[in-house]
Every structure is written in C-alpha cells, then in structure tokens.
PDB file of C-alpha atoms and ligand atoms in Angstrom:
ATOM      1  CA  UNK A   1      95.400  78.850  96.295  1.00  0.00           C
ATOM      2  CA  UNK A   2      98.559  78.118  98.244  1.00  0.00           C
ATOM      3  CA  UNK A   3     102.056  79.322  97.377  1.00  0.00           C
ATOM      4  CA  UNK A   4     103.150  75.710  96.795  1.00  0.00           C
ATOM      5  CA  UNK A   5     100.451  75.264  94.125  1.00  0.00           C
ATOM      6  CA  UNK A   6     101.517  78.482  92.431  1.00  0.00           C
ATOM      7  CA  UNK A   7     105.127  77.282  92.369  1.00  0.00           C
ATOM      8  CA  UNK A   8     104.045  74.113  90.573  1.00  0.00           C
ATOM      9  CA  UNK A   9     101.584  75.689  88.169  1.00  0.00           C
ATOM     10  CA  UNK A  10     103.822  78.555  87.078  1.00  0.00           C
ATOM     11  CA  UNK A  11     107.022  76.536  87.295  1.00  0.00           C
ATOM     12  CA  UNK A  12     108.688  78.981  89.700  1.00  0.00           C
ATOM     13  CA  UNK A  13     112.162  78.733  91.217  1.00  0.00           C
ATOM     14  CA  UNK A  14     112.206  78.495  95.027  1.00  0.00           C
ATOM     15  CA  UNK A  15     115.287  80.384  96.255  1.00  0.00           C
ATOM     16  CA  UNK A  16     114.427  80.212  99.955  1.00  0.00           C
ATOM     17  CA  UNK A  17     111.674  79.621 102.480  1.00  0.00           C
ATOM     18  CA  UNK A  18     110.921  76.077 101.214  1.00  0.00           C
ATOM     19  CA  UNK A  19     109.238  75.298 104.529  1.00  0.00           C
ATOM     20  CA  UNK A  20     106.808  78.173 104.269  1.00  0.00           C
ATOM     21  CA  UNK A  21     105.032  77.415 101.005  1.00  0.00           C
ATOM     22  CA  UNK A  22     101.715  76.530 102.592  1.00  0.00           C
ATOM     23  CA  UNK A  23     100.537  80.123 102.946  1.00  0.00           C
ATOM     24  CA  UNK A  24      97.238  81.005 101.319  1.00  0.00           C
ATOM     25  CA  UNK A  25      97.423  83.644  98.545  1.00  0.00           C
ATOM     26  CA  UNK A  26      95.006  86.580  98.859  1.00  0.00           C
ATOM     27  CA  UNK A  27      96.048  88.384  95.659  1.00  0.00           C
ATOM     28  CA  UNK A  28      99.041  90.062  94.086  1.00  0.00           C
ATOM     29  CA  UNK A  29     100.862  93.378  94.148  1.00  0.00           C
ATOM     30  CA  UNK A  30     103.293  94.630  91.519  1.00  0.00           C
ATOM     31  CA  UNK A  31     105.726  97.394  92.473  1.00  0.00           C
ATOM     32  CA  UNK A  32     109.410  98.207  92.770  1.00  0.00           C
ATOM     33  CA  UNK A  33     108.806 101.190  95.048  1.00  0.00           C
ATOM     34  CA  UNK A  34     109.133 100.054  98.634  1.00  0.00           C
ATOM     35  CA  UNK A  35     106.927 102.695 100.254  1.00  0.00           C
ATOM     36  CA  UNK A  36     104.217 101.927  97.721  1.00  0.00           C
ATOM     37  CA  UNK A  37     104.258  98.292  98.808  1.00  0.00           C
ATOM     38  CA  UNK A  38     104.421  99.302 102.466  1.00  0.00           C
ATOM     39  CA  UNK A  39     101.363 101.480 102.007  1.00  0.00           C
ATOM     40  CA  UNK A  40      99.247  99.449  99.621  1.00  0.00           C
ATOM     41  CA  UNK A  41     100.073  95.727  99.523  1.00  0.00           C
ATOM     42  CA  UNK A  42      97.765  93.448 101.506  1.00  0.00           C
ATOM     43  CA  UNK A  43      98.429  90.538 103.803  1.00  0.00           C
ATOM     44  CA  UNK A  44      98.783  87.307 101.811  1.00  0.00           C
ATOM     45  CA  UNK A  45      99.706  89.052  98.547  1.00  0.00           C
ATOM     46  CA  UNK A  46     102.296  87.727  96.114  1.00  0.00           C
ATOM     47  CA  UNK A  47     104.746  90.614  95.620  1.00  0.00           C
ATOM     48  CA  UNK A  48     106.133  90.759  92.081  1.00  0.00           C
ATOM     49  CA  UNK A  49     109.300  92.872  91.922  1.00  0.00           C
ATOM     50  CA  UNK A  50     112.789  93.265  90.506  1.00  0.00           C
ATOM     51  CA  UNK A  51     114.285  94.403  93.824  1.00  0.00           C
ATOM     52  CA  UNK A  52     116.629  91.715  95.151  1.00  0.00           C
ATOM     53  CA  UNK A  53     117.949  93.133  98.434  1.00  0.00           C
ATOM     54  CA  UNK A  54     117.294  92.436 102.099  1.00  0.00           C
ATOM     55  CA  UNK A  55     114.784  95.241 102.671  1.00  0.00           C
ATOM     56  CA  UNK A  56     112.318  93.511 100.370  1.00  0.00           C
ATOM     57  CA  UNK A  57     112.220  90.621 102.816  1.00  0.00           C
ATOM     58  CA  UNK A  58     111.889  92.970 105.786  1.00  0.00           C
ATOM     59  CA  UNK A  59     108.877  94.612 104.156  1.00  0.00           C
ATOM     60  CA  UNK A  60     107.273  91.335 103.111  1.00  0.00           C
ATOM     61  CA  UNK A  61     107.623  90.057 106.656  1.00  0.00           C
ATOM     62  CA  UNK A  62     106.215  93.204 108.283  1.00  0.00           C
ATOM     63  CA  UNK A  63     103.268  93.183 105.864  1.00  0.00           C
ATOM     64  CA  UNK A  64     102.802  89.396 106.150  1.00  0.00           C
ATOM     65  CA  UNK A  65     102.881  88.935 102.387  1.00  0.00           C
ATOM     66  CA  UNK A  66     102.622  85.384 101.037  1.00  0.00           C
ATOM     67  CA  UNK A  67     105.911  85.484  99.112  1.00  0.00           C
ATOM     68  CA  UNK A  68     108.257  87.570  96.988  1.00  0.00           C
ATOM     69  CA  UNK A  69     108.422  86.772  93.273  1.00  0.00           C
ATOM     70  CA  UNK A  70     111.495  88.025  91.391  1.00  0.00           C
ATOM     71  CA  UNK A  71     111.123  88.541  87.651  1.00  0.00           C
ATOM     72  CA  UNK A  72     113.383  88.295  84.578  1.00  0.00           C
ATOM     73  CA  UNK A  73     115.696  85.631  86.063  1.00  0.00           C
ATOM     74  CA  UNK A  74     116.903  87.978  88.812  1.00  0.00           C
ATOM     75  CA  UNK A  75     118.571  86.314  91.794  1.00  0.00           C
ATOM     76  CA  UNK A  76     118.227  87.461  95.429  1.00  0.00           C
ATOM     77  CA  UNK A  77     121.250  88.814  97.288  1.00  0.00           C
ATOM     78  CA  UNK A  78     122.718  86.483  99.906  1.00  0.00           C
ATOM     79  CA  UNK A  79     121.594  88.721 102.788  1.00  0.00           C
ATOM     80  CA  UNK A  80     118.049  88.627 101.415  1.00  0.00           C
ATOM     81  CA  UNK A  81     118.174  84.822 101.318  1.00  0.00           C
ATOM     82  CA  UNK A  82     119.444  84.571 104.887  1.00  0.00           C
ATOM     83  CA  UNK A  83     116.813  86.980 106.120  1.00  0.00           C
ATOM     84  CA  UNK A  84     114.001  85.231 104.242  1.00  0.00           C
ATOM     85  CA  UNK A  85     114.829  81.900 105.865  1.00  0.00           C
ATOM     86  CA  UNK A  86     114.815  83.562 109.295  1.00  0.00           C
ATOM     87  CA  UNK A  87     111.533  85.336 108.646  1.00  0.00           C
ATOM     88  CA  UNK A  88     109.843  82.454 106.840  1.00  0.00           C
ATOM     89  CA  UNK A  89     109.107  84.473 103.712  1.00  0.00           C
ATOM     90  CA  UNK A  90     109.625  82.476 100.496  1.00  0.00           C
ATOM     91  CA  UNK A  91     111.615  84.167  97.739  1.00  0.00           C
ATOM     92  CA  UNK A  92     110.599  82.771  94.338  1.00  0.00           C
ATOM     93  CA  UNK A  93     111.789  83.485  90.831  1.00  0.00           C
ATOM     94  CA  UNK A  94     110.788  83.315  87.181  1.00  0.00           C
ATOM     95  CA  UNK A  95     112.479  83.983  83.849  1.00  0.00           C
ATOM     96  CA  UNK A  96     109.342  85.766  82.646  1.00  0.00           C
ATOM     97  CA  UNK A  97     108.980  89.555  82.638  1.00  0.00           C
ATOM     98  CA  UNK A  98     106.836  91.445  85.128  1.00  0.00           C
ATOM     99  CA  UNK A  99     104.086  91.873  82.537  1.00  0.00           C
ATOM    100  CA  UNK A 100     103.955  88.200  81.631  1.00  0.00           C
ATOM    101  CA  UNK A 101     104.085  86.768  85.138  1.00  0.00           C
ATOM    102  CA  UNK A 102     101.561  89.293  86.479  1.00  0.00           C
ATOM    103  CA  UNK A 103      99.153  88.226  83.737  1.00  0.00           C
ATOM    104  CA  UNK A 104      99.586  84.552  84.551  1.00  0.00           C
ATOM    105  CA  UNK A 105      99.242  85.134  88.294  1.00  0.00           C
ATOM    106  CA  UNK A 106      96.067  87.142  87.755  1.00  0.00           C
ATOM    107  CA  UNK A 107      94.522  84.320  85.725  1.00  0.00           C
ATOM    108  CA  UNK A 108      95.444  81.647  88.278  1.00  0.00           C
ATOM    109  CA  UNK A 109      94.037  83.603  91.178  1.00  0.00           C
ATOM    110  CA  UNK A 110      90.873  84.417  89.265  1.00  0.00           C
ATOM    111  CA  UNK A 111      90.275  80.784  88.374  1.00  0.00           C
ATOM    112  CA  UNK A 112      90.986  79.660  91.949  1.00  0.00           C
ATOM    113  CA  UNK A 113      88.201  81.922  93.240  1.00  0.00           C
TER     114      UNK A 113
ATOM    115  CA  UNK B   1     104.341 100.781 130.573  1.00  0.00           C
ATOM    116  CA  UNK B   2     106.843  99.141 128.264  1.00  0.00           C
ATOM    117  CA  UNK B   3     109.619 101.029 126.547  1.00  0.00           C
ATOM    118  CA  UNK B   4     111.747  99.898 123.593  1.00  0.00           C
ATOM    119  CA  UNK B   5     114.771 101.763 122.241  1.00  0.00           C
ATOM    120  CA  UNK B   6     116.690 101.344 118.978  1.00  0.00           C
ATOM    121  CA  UNK B   7     119.709 103.116 117.537  1.00  0.00           C
ATOM    122  CA  UNK B   8     119.783 103.777 113.808  1.00  0.00           C
ATOM    123  CA  UNK B   9     122.816 104.756 111.747  1.00  0.00           C
ATOM    124  CA  UNK B  10     122.515 106.860 108.623  1.00  0.00           C
ATOM    125  CA  UNK B  11     123.115 104.770 105.503  1.00  0.00           C
ATOM    126  CA  UNK B  12     122.644 101.463 107.295  1.00  0.00           C
ATOM    127  CA  UNK B  13     119.886  99.908 105.202  1.00  0.00           C
ATOM    128  CA  UNK B  14     120.744  96.380 106.318  1.00  0.00           C
ATOM    129  CA  UNK B  15     119.414  97.111 109.797  1.00  0.00           C
ATOM    130  CA  UNK B  16     116.421  99.101 108.543  1.00  0.00           C
ATOM    131  CA  UNK B  17     113.302  97.373 109.745  1.00  0.00           C
ATOM    132  CA  UNK B  18     114.750  96.117 113.023  1.00  0.00           C
ATOM    133  CA  UNK B  19     112.874  98.620 115.186  1.00  0.00           C
ATOM    134  CA  UNK B  20     109.558  97.884 113.488  1.00  0.00           C
ATOM    135  CA  UNK B  21     110.130  94.143 113.488  1.00  0.00           C
ATOM    136  CA  UNK B  22     111.022  94.040 117.208  1.00  0.00           C
ATOM    137  CA  UNK B  23     108.121  96.332 118.036  1.00  0.00           C
ATOM    138  CA  UNK B  24     105.764  94.102 116.077  1.00  0.00           C
ATOM    139  CA  UNK B  25     106.855  91.047 118.076  1.00  0.00           C
ATOM    140  CA  UNK B  26     106.390  92.906 121.340  1.00  0.00           C
ATOM    141  CA  UNK B  27     102.917  94.167 120.401  1.00  0.00           C
ATOM    142  CA  UNK B  28     101.884  90.662 119.376  1.00  0.00           C
ATOM    143  CA  UNK B  29     103.036  89.332 122.767  1.00  0.00           C
ATOM    144  CA  UNK B  30     100.947  92.044 124.409  1.00  0.00           C
ATOM    145  CA  UNK B  31      97.908  90.958 122.359  1.00  0.00           C
ATOM    146  CA  UNK B  32      97.411  94.383 120.826  1.00  0.00           C
ATOM    147  CA  UNK B  33      94.721  94.412 118.110  1.00  0.00           C
ATOM    148  CA  UNK B  34      96.245  93.222 114.819  1.00  0.00           C
ATOM    149  CA  UNK B  35      94.927  96.232 112.862  1.00  0.00           C
ATOM    150  CA  UNK B  36      96.694  98.561 115.276  1.00  0.00           C
ATOM    151  CA  UNK B  37      99.876  96.519 114.965  1.00  0.00           C
ATOM    152  CA  UNK B  38      99.687  96.766 111.158  1.00  0.00           C
ATOM    153  CA  UNK B  39      99.318 100.552 111.241  1.00  0.00           C
ATOM    154  CA  UNK B  40     102.083 100.965 113.789  1.00  0.00           C
ATOM    155  CA  UNK B  41     104.500  98.786 111.895  1.00  0.00           C
ATOM    156  CA  UNK B  42     103.974 100.570 108.552  1.00  0.00           C
ATOM    157  CA  UNK B  43     104.480 104.023 110.065  1.00  0.00           C
ATOM    158  CA  UNK B  44     107.420 102.978 112.201  1.00  0.00           C
ATOM    159  CA  UNK B  45     109.178 101.300 109.285  1.00  0.00           C
ATOM    160  CA  UNK B  46     108.860 104.454 107.180  1.00  0.00           C
ATOM    161  CA  UNK B  47     110.204 106.495 110.069  1.00  0.00           C
ATOM    162  CA  UNK B  48     113.243 104.345 110.685  1.00  0.00           C
ATOM    163  CA  UNK B  49     114.052 104.137 106.989  1.00  0.00           C
ATOM    164  CA  UNK B  50     113.873 107.932 106.770  1.00  0.00           C
ATOM    165  CA  UNK B  51     116.587 108.147 109.427  1.00  0.00           C
ATOM    166  CA  UNK B  52     118.742 105.657 107.506  1.00  0.00           C
ATOM    167  CA  UNK B  53     118.087 107.406 104.175  1.00  0.00           C
ATOM    168  CA  UNK B  54     118.131 111.080 105.137  1.00  0.00           C
ATOM    169  CA  UNK B  55     119.835 111.580 108.536  1.00  0.00           C
ATOM    170  CA  UNK B  56     123.213 110.829 110.154  1.00  0.00           C
ATOM    171  CA  UNK B  57     122.001 108.877 113.170  1.00  0.00           C
ATOM    172  CA  UNK B  58     118.952 108.602 115.361  1.00  0.00           C
ATOM    173  CA  UNK B  59     117.157 106.945 118.220  1.00  0.00           C
ATOM    174  CA  UNK B  60     113.723 105.357 118.021  1.00  0.00           C
ATOM    175  CA  UNK B  61     111.790 105.075 121.273  1.00  0.00           C
ATOM    176  CA  UNK B  62     108.530 103.151 121.453  1.00  0.00           C
ATOM    177  CA  UNK B  63     106.366 103.400 124.557  1.00  0.00           C
ATOM    178  CA  UNK B  64     103.412 101.089 124.964  1.00  0.00           C
ATOM    179  CA  UNK B  65     100.826 101.895 127.602  1.00  0.00           C
ATOM    180  CA  UNK B  66      97.301 100.588 128.221  1.00  0.00           C
ATOM    181  CA  UNK B  67      95.584 102.266 125.297  1.00  0.00           C
ATOM    182  CA  UNK B  68      98.323 103.913 123.293  1.00  0.00           C
ATOM    183  CA  UNK B  69     101.566 103.343 121.440  1.00  0.00           C
ATOM    184  CA  UNK B  70     103.852 106.347 121.295  1.00  0.00           C
ATOM    185  CA  UNK B  71     106.791 106.343 118.857  1.00  0.00           C
ATOM    186  CA  UNK B  72     109.446 109.046 119.039  1.00  0.00           C
ATOM    187  CA  UNK B  73     112.053 109.134 116.275  1.00  0.00           C
ATOM    188  CA  UNK B  74     114.756 111.650 117.011  1.00  0.00           C
ATOM    189  CA  UNK B  75     117.642 112.144 114.622  1.00  0.00           C
ATOM    190  CA  UNK B  76     120.711 114.233 114.050  1.00  0.00           C
ATOM    191  CA  UNK B  77     120.750 115.200 110.405  1.00  0.00           C
ATOM    192  CA  UNK B  78     120.112 117.873 107.815  1.00  0.00           C
ATOM    193  CA  UNK B  79     116.553 118.453 109.048  1.00  0.00           C
ATOM    194  CA  UNK B  80     113.579 119.303 106.860  1.00  0.00           C
ATOM    195  CA  UNK B  81     113.373 122.884 105.636  1.00  0.00           C
ATOM    196  CA  UNK B  82     109.798 122.784 104.379  1.00  0.00           C
ATOM    197  CA  UNK B  83     107.736 120.197 106.228  1.00  0.00           C
ATOM    198  CA  UNK B  84     104.485 120.705 104.313  1.00  0.00           C
ATOM    199  CA  UNK B  85     106.362 120.151 101.070  1.00  0.00           C
ATOM    200  CA  UNK B  86     108.019 117.010 102.458  1.00  0.00           C
ATOM    201  CA  UNK B  87     104.567 115.667 103.353  1.00  0.00           C
ATOM    202  CA  UNK B  88     103.448 115.734  99.708  1.00  0.00           C
ATOM    203  CA  UNK B  89     103.247 112.424  97.869  1.00  0.00           C
ATOM    204  CA  UNK B  90     106.124 112.273  95.398  1.00  0.00           C
ATOM    205  CA  UNK B  91     108.409 114.801  97.074  1.00  0.00           C
ATOM    206  CA  UNK B  92     111.806 113.241  97.720  1.00  0.00           C
ATOM    207  CA  UNK B  93     115.430 114.302  98.039  1.00  0.00           C
ATOM    208  CA  UNK B  94     116.665 110.679  98.139  1.00  0.00           C
ATOM    209  CA  UNK B  95     120.040 110.054  96.486  1.00  0.00           C
ATOM    210  CA  UNK B  96     120.273 108.071  93.238  1.00  0.00           C
ATOM    211  CA  UNK B  97     121.740 105.124  95.167  1.00  0.00           C
ATOM    212  CA  UNK B  98     118.818 105.087  97.595  1.00  0.00           C
ATOM    213  CA  UNK B  99     116.345 105.369  94.705  1.00  0.00           C
ATOM    214  CA  UNK B 100     117.918 102.411  92.962  1.00  0.00           C
ATOM    215  CA  UNK B 101     116.943 100.305  95.970  1.00  0.00           C
ATOM    216  CA  UNK B 102     113.327 101.344  95.500  1.00  0.00           C
ATOM    217  CA  UNK B 103     113.228 104.022  98.169  1.00  0.00           C
ATOM    218  CA  UNK B 104     112.547 107.638  97.273  1.00  0.00           C
ATOM    219  CA  UNK B 105     108.974 107.473  96.008  1.00  0.00           C
ATOM    220  CA  UNK B 106     108.126 110.280  98.396  1.00  0.00           C
ATOM    221  CA  UNK B 107     105.449 108.128  99.983  1.00  0.00           C
ATOM    222  CA  UNK B 108     106.972 107.477 103.416  1.00  0.00           C
ATOM    223  CA  UNK B 109     105.707 110.533 105.275  1.00  0.00           C
ATOM    224  CA  UNK B 110     102.247 110.261 103.657  1.00  0.00           C
ATOM    225  CA  UNK B 111     102.146 106.603 104.796  1.00  0.00           C
ATOM    226  CA  UNK B 112     103.027 107.706 108.310  1.00  0.00           C
ATOM    227  CA  UNK B 113     100.308 110.359 108.265  1.00  0.00           C
ATOM    228  CA  UNK B 114      97.743 107.846 107.014  1.00  0.00           C
ATOM    229  CA  UNK B 115      98.570 105.157 109.557  1.00  0.00           C
ATOM    230  CA  UNK B 116      99.226 107.121 112.756  1.00  0.00           C
ATOM    231  CA  UNK B 117      96.401 108.623 114.794  1.00  0.00           C
ATOM    232  CA  UNK B 118      98.610 111.626 115.351  1.00  0.00           C
ATOM    233  CA  UNK B 119     101.842 112.736 113.661  1.00  0.00           C
ATOM    234  CA  UNK B 120     103.988 115.671 114.761  1.00  0.00           C
ATOM    235  CA  UNK B 121     107.211 116.704 113.038  1.00  0.00           C
ATOM    236  CA  UNK B 122     109.658 119.150 114.560  1.00  0.00           C
ATOM    237  CA  UNK B 123     112.747 119.934 112.577  1.00  0.00           C
ATOM    238  CA  UNK B 124     115.650 122.354 112.711  1.00  0.00           C
ATOM    239  CA  UNK B 125     117.607 122.586 109.463  1.00  0.00           C
ATOM    240  CA  UNK B 126     121.230 121.664 110.057  1.00  0.00           C
ATOM    241  CA  UNK B 127     120.465 120.049 113.414  1.00  0.00           C
ATOM    242  CA  UNK B 128     117.889 117.288 113.091  1.00  0.00           C
ATOM    243  CA  UNK B 129     114.323 116.090 113.115  1.00  0.00           C
ATOM    244  CA  UNK B 130     111.996 114.636 115.714  1.00  0.00           C
ATOM    245  CA  UNK B 131     108.943 112.729 114.551  1.00  0.00           C
ATOM    246  CA  UNK B 132     106.340 111.788 117.147  1.00  0.00           C
ATOM    247  CA  UNK B 133     103.502 109.404 116.305  1.00  0.00           C
ATOM    248  CA  UNK B 134     100.768 107.941 118.417  1.00  0.00           C
ATOM    249  CA  UNK B 135      98.445 105.008 117.837  1.00  0.00           C
ATOM    250  CA  UNK B 136      95.447 104.497 120.093  1.00  0.00           C
ATOM    251  CA  UNK B 137      93.583 101.292 120.758  1.00  0.00           C
TER     252      UNK B 137
HETATM  253  N1  ATP C   1     114.416 112.308 109.151  1.00  0.00           N
HETATM  254  C1  ATP C   1     114.563 113.102 108.085  1.00  0.00           C
HETATM  255  N2  ATP C   1     115.620 113.940 108.002  1.00  0.00           N
HETATM  256  C2  ATP C   1     115.778 114.759 106.931  1.00  0.00           C
HETATM  257  N3  ATP C   1     114.930 114.806 105.895  1.00  0.00           N
HETATM  258  C3  ATP C   1     113.865 113.997 105.936  1.00  0.00           C
HETATM  259  C4  ATP C   1     113.619 113.108 107.014  1.00  0.00           C
HETATM  260  N4  ATP C   1     112.472 112.442 106.766  1.00  0.00           N
HETATM  261  C5  ATP C   1     112.023 112.896 105.581  1.00  0.00           C
HETATM  262  N5  ATP C   1     112.838 113.831 105.074  1.00  0.00           N
HETATM  263  C6  ATP C   1     112.657 114.596 103.819  1.00  0.00           C
HETATM  264  O1  ATP C   1     111.314 114.481 103.387  1.00  0.00           O
HETATM  265  C7  ATP C   1     111.281 113.879 102.071  1.00  0.00           C
HETATM  266  C8  ATP C   1     110.037 113.028 101.937  1.00  0.00           C
HETATM  267  O2  ATP C   1     110.086 111.916 102.833  1.00  0.00           O
HETATM  268  P1  ATP C   1     109.282 110.591 102.481  1.00  0.00           P
HETATM  269  O3  ATP C   1     109.556 109.589 103.531  1.00  0.00           O
HETATM  270  O4  ATP C   1     107.853 110.962 102.232  1.00  0.00           O
HETATM  271  O5  ATP C   1     109.885 110.163 101.074  1.00  0.00           O
HETATM  272  P2  ATP C   1     111.305 109.500 100.759  1.00  0.00           P
HETATM  273  O6  ATP C   1     111.937 109.014 102.023  1.00  0.00           O
HETATM  274  O7  ATP C   1     112.092 110.453  99.952  1.00  0.00           O
HETATM  275  O8  ATP C   1     110.868 108.272  99.851  1.00  0.00           O
HETATM  276  P3  ATP C   1     110.104 106.940 100.335  1.00  0.00           P
HETATM  277  O9  ATP C   1     109.761 107.126 101.781  1.00  0.00           O
HETATM  278  O10 ATP C   1     108.898 106.841  99.469  1.00  0.00           O
HETATM  279  O11 ATP C   1     111.066 105.828 100.120  1.00  0.00           O
HETATM  280  C9  ATP C   1     112.590 113.135 101.971  1.00  0.00           C
HETATM  281  O12 ATP C   1     112.979 112.903 100.643  1.00  0.00           O
HETATM  282  C10 ATP C   1     113.533 114.091 102.690  1.00  0.00           C
HETATM  283  O13 ATP C   1     113.854 115.194 101.868  1.00  0.00           O
HETATM  284 MG1   MG C   2     110.851 107.833 103.335  1.00  0.00          MG
END
C-alpha cells in the first residue's frame, strides 16, 4: 500500500511532502523516543508519534521511513515542515489517538498483504 | 581517502543530524553498500546528538577509505565518569527539556555499539569525550 492510499483510507491530514506520497509502506512503528526509532524502525515504516519538532524529520529521512503520522490533532512545528519539504518526507496528521490510529493502520496493512 | 568535518554546538538540536545526513549523501555517491550506510548513519546520528545533548561543543570527523569508514567525535564537555554504566540501555542524565523532545531513552550509546564494527570511548571528566567508531565494508 502506498502512503497516498493510506491518506485517503484513513482520512489523514497532509501537512507537508505532498509530492512524496507515492512511497510504498512496509509496516508501522509507534514510539516517541527518538533513539528507539533510530534503532528499531525499518525503512518504509509509517512512524506514529506525538513529537512535532524538526529532529523527527531528520530521523525519518535518515531511516528512509515512508512518512510521519502525528496523533491527537497535533500540528508540526514550522521548522519541521520546512525540513520535511526539503527531505521529501511527508508529515501527516489525525485527530485520533495513538491507540486508535495504530489499530487502524495495522488492519489496513494486514489486509493489503 | 575522503574526509568530512562538522562542528557541533551544545544545545543546538536544530542542526543535529547534519553530519549524518551529509555523510549519508557522500557514502551514497561513493556507492558504499546500503546496509553499511544504514549502520553508519544510525551510529553517527546518535553520536552527534550526544554532543548536542550532553557536551558544550565538538567536532565530528568522518574518514572514508577503500574498505572502512572511521568516525571520530571529539567534544569538550563534562565527560563520562562511568563509561560502562553509560553504555547500559536506559541510563541517561538528559535534562527534562531534552527528554521532552524524546531524547534521553538511554539507547544512543547501545545503538552505536550495535551498529559500529568497533566503538572506543575515551573520556576525561571535566574535560571531554572522544568517541571513535569504525565500519568496515
Ligand atoms: N558526549 C558525551 N558527553 C558527556 N556525556 C555523555 C556523552 N555521551 C553520552 N553521555 C552520557 O551517557 C549517557 C547515555 O548516553 P546515551 O546516548 O546512551 O543516552 P541518552 O543520550 O541519555 O539518551 P538517548 O540517546 O536515548 O536519546 C548520557 O545520558 C550521558 O550521561
Ligand atoms: Mg544519546
């Protein structure tokens, strides 16, 4: 499944990186601890988090994650937005909680396989 | 041999990731194996963030030769009193502000250990720390 399909199916907000939604999703990773993501997330993962600052984009780019998905109606900081457009990493958002969106993402990915 | 150098200021989290990002681009240009690039980038990122989070200032030097990447991260800072303790997953002295950003899980040094082929830490409390990592390919 591509990021663009996920956006449609889960009705996600696209804050940035509109031109980079054609990445293929390999799975998901849920964490707000940056070193945990650095160590354990996999290329192509959707990263579900409540961290909204620039370093999240730096990490997602270094790890070649598919996108960042902010929960609970959180909004990215301006510097994160700027950086995500430079790096081509989409920052998405949802009003749902981490628990709810992780459950939905898991189902979608499972069905797509 | 190619050499890259980056200056890092303590507390400057906006620039954190620059050294690893630039190094990644360079290694890709040099057609280094992507698995090696991944390992290098993870370890280097943790190292540069540790300078920003725990030290006053530092210099990151990356040397790429035919079959090895050598990364030397030398900082002026408080140093590490007990290195084996610092290496333990979960040990962190990060400030509340740094933790709020999601740093401070105490996983950085373990990530470096896991991803580098060799990791050496020399530290003098009150003076600074030098971390040397190598990656072979
Ligand atoms: N360059 C350094 N100068 C001084 N102390 C350091 C340095 N690097 C690491 N330390 C010490 O070692 C501890 C563990 O480092 P480590 O990178 O594993 O975790 P952390 O930086 O606290 O959190 P995380 O890396 O998970 O965000 C730090 O909290 C700090 O006390
Ligand atoms: Mg660290």
